[in-house]
GROMACS .gro file of C-alpha atoms in nm:
model
  200
    1MET     CA    1  15.329  10.021  12.423
    2SER     CA    2  14.981   9.874  12.405
    3LYS     CA    3  14.675   9.881  12.183
    4LYS     CA    4  14.306   9.841  12.258
    5VAL     CA    5  14.047   9.729  12.003
    6ILE     CA    6  13.673   9.736  12.066
    7CYS     CA    7  13.463   9.529  11.828
    8HIS     CA    8  13.096   9.499  11.751
    9LYS     CA    9  12.900   9.249  11.540
   10MET     CA   10  13.213   9.041  11.478
   11ASP     CA   11  13.176   8.697  11.323
   12TYR     CA   12  13.487   8.478  11.333
   13GLY     CA   13  13.716   8.754  11.220
   14VAL     CA   14  14.079   8.770  11.313
   15GLY     CA   15  14.244   9.085  11.443
   16THR     CA   16  14.612   9.161  11.488
   17ILE     CA   17  14.823   9.457  11.585
   18THR     CA   18  15.201   9.493  11.573
   19PRO     CA   19  15.378   9.816  11.665
   20VAL     CA   20  15.717   9.857  11.494
   21GLU     CA   21  15.803   9.933  11.133
   22SER     CA   22  16.013   9.650  10.985
   23GLN     CA   23  15.819   9.463  10.716
   24GLN     CA   24  15.938   9.454  10.354
   25SER     CA   25  15.720   9.296  10.091
   26GLN     CA   26  15.695   9.187   9.731
   27GLN     CA   27  15.402   9.304   9.524
   28SER     CA   28  15.206   9.059   9.315
   29LYS     CA   29  14.855   9.040   9.172
   30SER     CA   30  14.881   8.693   9.025
   31TRP     CA   31  14.667   8.474   9.249
   32ILE     CA   32  14.296   8.411   9.280
   33GLY     CA   33  14.139   8.638   9.536
   34PHE     CA   34  14.253   8.990   9.453
   35PRO     CA   35  14.012   9.272   9.369
   36LEU     CA   36  13.803   9.277   9.055
   37ASN     CA   37  13.549   9.548   8.970
   38ARG     CA   38  13.541   9.707   9.314
   39THR     CA   39  13.228   9.899   9.411
   40GLU     CA   40  13.323  10.188   9.636
   41GLY     CA   41  13.108  10.423   9.838
   42GLU     CA   42  12.827  10.190   9.946
   43LYS     CA   43  12.693  10.299  10.285
   44GLU     CA   44  12.492   9.998  10.404
   45PRO     CA   45  12.668   9.662  10.382
   46ILE     CA   46  12.370   9.465  10.512
   47LYS     CA   47  12.041   9.649  10.497
   48TYR     CA   48  11.835   9.385  10.675
   49GLY     CA   49  12.063   9.223  10.929
   50CYS     CA   50  12.022   9.108  11.284
   51GLU     CA   51  12.240   9.141  11.590
   52ASP     CA   52  12.468   8.846  11.655
   53HIS     CA   53  12.595   8.774  12.004
   54TRP     CA   54  12.956   8.681  11.934
   55THR     CA   55  13.259   8.708  12.157
   56TRP     CA   56  13.632   8.704  12.108
   57ASN     CA   57  13.750   8.349  12.166
   58ARG     CA   58  13.942   8.346  12.494
   59HIS     CA   59  14.085   8.003  12.409
   60ASP     CA   60  14.192   8.090  12.053
   61ARG     CA   61  14.420   8.391  12.087
   62SER     CA   62  14.779   8.499  12.135
   63HIS     CA   63  14.907   8.512  12.492
   64GLU     CA   64  14.965   8.884  12.418
   65VAL     CA   65  14.590   8.956  12.392
   66ARG     CA   66  14.379   9.041  12.698
   67LEU     CA   67  14.000   9.016  12.665
   68TYR     CA   68  13.749   9.197  12.881
   69GLY     CA   69  13.432   9.406  12.878
   70SER     CA   70  13.072   9.314  12.818
   71GLY     CA   71  13.060   8.991  12.620
   72MET     CA   72  13.440   8.981  12.585
   73ARG     CA   73  13.416   9.235  12.300
   74VAL     CA   74  13.724   9.436  12.399
   75ALA     CA   75  14.066   9.307  12.298
   76HIS     CA   76  14.379   9.471  12.439
   77PHE     CA   77  14.689   9.381  12.237
   78HIS     CA   78  15.034   9.385  12.402
   79PRO     CA   79  14.921   9.535  12.735
   80ASN     CA   80  15.277   9.571  12.866
   81TRP     CA   81  15.527   9.580  12.579
   82SER     CA   82  15.526   9.429  12.233
   83SER     CA   83  15.792   9.190  12.114
   84GLY     CA   84  15.597   9.034  11.829
   85THR     CA   85  15.261   9.007  11.655
   86ALA     CA   86  14.939   8.904  11.830
   87GLY     CA   87  14.599   8.796  11.699
   88VAL     CA   88  14.262   8.679  11.828
   89ARG     CA   89  13.981   8.483  11.666
   90GLY     CA   90  13.608   8.535  11.717
   91THR     CA   91  13.366   8.261  11.817
   92ARG     CA   92  13.139   8.287  11.511
   93ILE     CA   93  13.219   8.039  11.236
   94LEU     CA   94  13.162   8.188  10.891
   95ASN     CA   95  12.966   7.973  10.650
   96ASN     CA   96  12.767   8.041  10.334
   97GLY     CA   97  12.578   8.332  10.491
   98ARG     CA   98  12.649   8.703  10.492
   99TYR     CA   99  12.826   8.854  10.793
  100TYR     CA  100  12.919   9.211  10.877
  101TRP     CA  101  13.113   9.331  11.180
  102GLU     CA  102  13.306   9.640  11.282
  103VAL     CA  103  13.633   9.682  11.466
  104GLN     CA  104  13.674  10.011  11.649
  105VAL     CA  105  14.036  10.105  11.705
  106SER     CA  106  14.012  10.348  11.994
  107GLN     CA  107  14.379  10.435  12.025
  108ARG     CA  108  14.630  10.570  11.779
  109ILE     CA  109  14.718  10.379  11.465
  110PHE     CA  110  15.085  10.312  11.392
  111GLY     CA  111  15.344  10.037  11.368
  112THR     CA  112  15.433   9.751  11.138
  113SER     CA  113  15.084   9.627  11.079
  114MET     CA  114  14.745   9.665  11.240
  115MET     CA  115  14.535   9.410  11.052
  116PHE     CA  116  14.172   9.318  11.006
  117GLY     CA  117  14.036   9.014  10.825
  118ILE     CA  118  13.938   8.650  10.831
  119GLY     CA  119  14.118   8.320  10.855
  120THR     CA  120  14.069   7.948  10.866
  121LYS     CA  121  14.121   7.751  11.185
  122LYS     CA  122  14.481   7.700  11.066
  123ALA     CA  123  14.558   8.075  11.062
  124CYS     CA  124  14.845   8.169  11.294
  125LEU     CA  125  14.762   8.394  11.590
  126HIS     CA  126  15.110   8.473  11.725
  127LYS     CA  127  15.461   8.538  11.596
  128ASN     CA  128  15.767   8.647  11.790
  129VAL     CA  129  15.852   8.891  11.509
  130PHE     CA  130  15.675   9.199  11.373
  131THR     CA  131  15.490   9.083  11.063
  132ASN     CA  132  15.171   9.107  10.859
  133LEU     CA  133  15.009   8.810  11.033
  134ILE     CA  134  14.673   8.802  10.853
  135GLY     CA  135  14.745   8.700  10.495
  136GLU     CA  136  15.094   8.567  10.556
  137ASP     CA  137  14.989   8.233  10.404
  138GLU     CA  138  14.696   8.062  10.233
  139ASN     CA  139  14.497   8.043  10.559
  140SER     CA  140  14.397   8.409  10.597
  141TRP     CA  141  14.297   8.726  10.410
  142GLY     CA  142  14.363   9.066  10.561
  143LEU     CA  143  14.381   9.442  10.534
  144SER     CA  144  14.667   9.631  10.698
  145HIS     CA  145  14.641   9.988  10.826
  146LYS     CA  146  14.887  10.082  10.551
  147GLY     CA  147  14.614  10.023  10.293
  148LEU     CA  148  14.751   9.689  10.172
  149ILE     CA  149  14.554   9.366  10.138
  150TRP     CA  150  14.743   9.044  10.206
  151HIS     CA  151  14.705   8.677  10.112
  152ARG     CA  152  14.968   8.403  10.068
  153GLY     CA  153  15.239   8.643  10.184
  154LEU     CA  154  15.174   8.875   9.889
  155TRP     CA  155  15.021   9.221   9.892
  156VAL     CA  156  14.844   9.471   9.669
  157GLN     CA  157  14.772   9.839   9.739
  158TYR     CA  158  14.396   9.849   9.811
  159THR     CA  159  14.330  10.189   9.964
  160ILE     CA  160  14.517  10.486  10.103
  161PRO     CA  161  14.698  10.427  10.434
  162PHE     CA  162  14.499  10.499  10.749
  163ARG     CA  163  14.584  10.828  10.920
  164GLU     CA  164  14.823  10.774  11.208
  165ASN     CA  165  14.732  10.872  11.562
  166GLN     CA  166  14.357  10.877  11.493
  167ALA     CA  167  14.084  10.643  11.607
  168THR     CA  168  13.903  10.462  11.325
  169THR     CA  169  13.634  10.202  11.258
  170VAL     CA  170  13.692   9.920  11.010
  171GLY     CA  171  13.388   9.732  10.880
  172ILE     CA  172  13.425   9.383  10.736
  173LEU     CA  173  13.164   9.220  10.511
  174PHE     CA  174  13.206   8.849  10.439
  175ASP     CA  175  12.963   8.724  10.176
  176GLY     CA  176  12.977   8.345  10.185
  177VAL     CA  177  12.724   8.320   9.902
  178GLU     CA  178  12.924   8.531   9.656
  179GLY     CA  179  13.259   8.434   9.812
  180THR     CA  180  13.374   8.792   9.867
  181LEU     CA  181  13.539   8.993  10.143
  182THR     CA  182  13.478   9.369  10.145
  183PHE     CA  183  13.621   9.630  10.382
  184TYR     CA  184  13.472   9.959  10.502
  185LYS     CA  185  13.654  10.243  10.675
  186ASP     CA  186  13.459  10.491  10.885
  187ASN     CA  187  13.133  10.392  10.709
  188LYS     CA  188  13.278  10.421  10.358
  189CYS     CA  189  13.298  10.111  10.138
  190LEU     CA  190  13.650  10.047  10.009
  191GLY     CA  191  13.531   9.787   9.757
  192VAL     CA  192  13.568   9.410   9.725
  193ALA     CA  193  13.912   9.304   9.845
  194PHE     CA  194  13.900   8.927   9.783
  195ARG     CA  195  13.691   8.695   9.566
  196ASN     CA  196  13.644   8.317   9.529
  197LEU     CA  197  13.636   8.259   9.905
  198GLN     CA  198  13.349   8.011   9.866
  199GLN     CA  199  13.621   7.772   9.740
  200VAL     CA  200  13.796   7.774  10.080
   0.00000   0.00000   0.00000
C-alpha cells in the first residue's frame, strides 16, 4: 500500500501518512496552543502573497518517503508496503513572517493518520509503529485526516473527519507574527488550530 502527496507553496511544513487503524488517544484541552475564537469560512488566507520556490528536503525525511517531480514537490509515502509512520520536512524555515502552502492528496484517504502541520528541527520523521507523528510531543503541531489536532501527544476534535477514498487539498497558514496555525480544507477555512507559536 502506498500514498502519494503533491504539494505546492510549502514552507517548512511536515507531512506524514500512516495506513492502518490502531491509535488510541486521550482527549485534553489544557495546554497552550489549542483553538480560541476560530474564524471559519475565510477564502483567501494570504491576499497579497508571492510564490516561494521551496522543495521537500531530500536529506530530512523518513527512508519510507520517495521524492520526485519538478522541484521535488511530490512525496510518495511507503512506495512498497507500510510498516510504520513516515514524514518529510520542507526546506523553508518558518520565521516571523506569514506562510501559506497546500498539500494535495491525490490518492484515497484512509489509515491510522494522514497528518499535515509544522514542526521544529527536533520533530521526529519516522516511527516503526503506526502513530500520529505530527503532534506526538512538544516539537510539532498537526492535523490528522480524522479531524483531530495534535500537540504534546494530546488531541482535540477540530473539524469533521475527511471523507475516505477521496482526493483532497489541505491548506496550511502559519502566521509567525500572530503566532497562529490555521488549516484549510478544499479552500474552506477550518479556523485557527493553534496559538502562541511565536513563543516556540
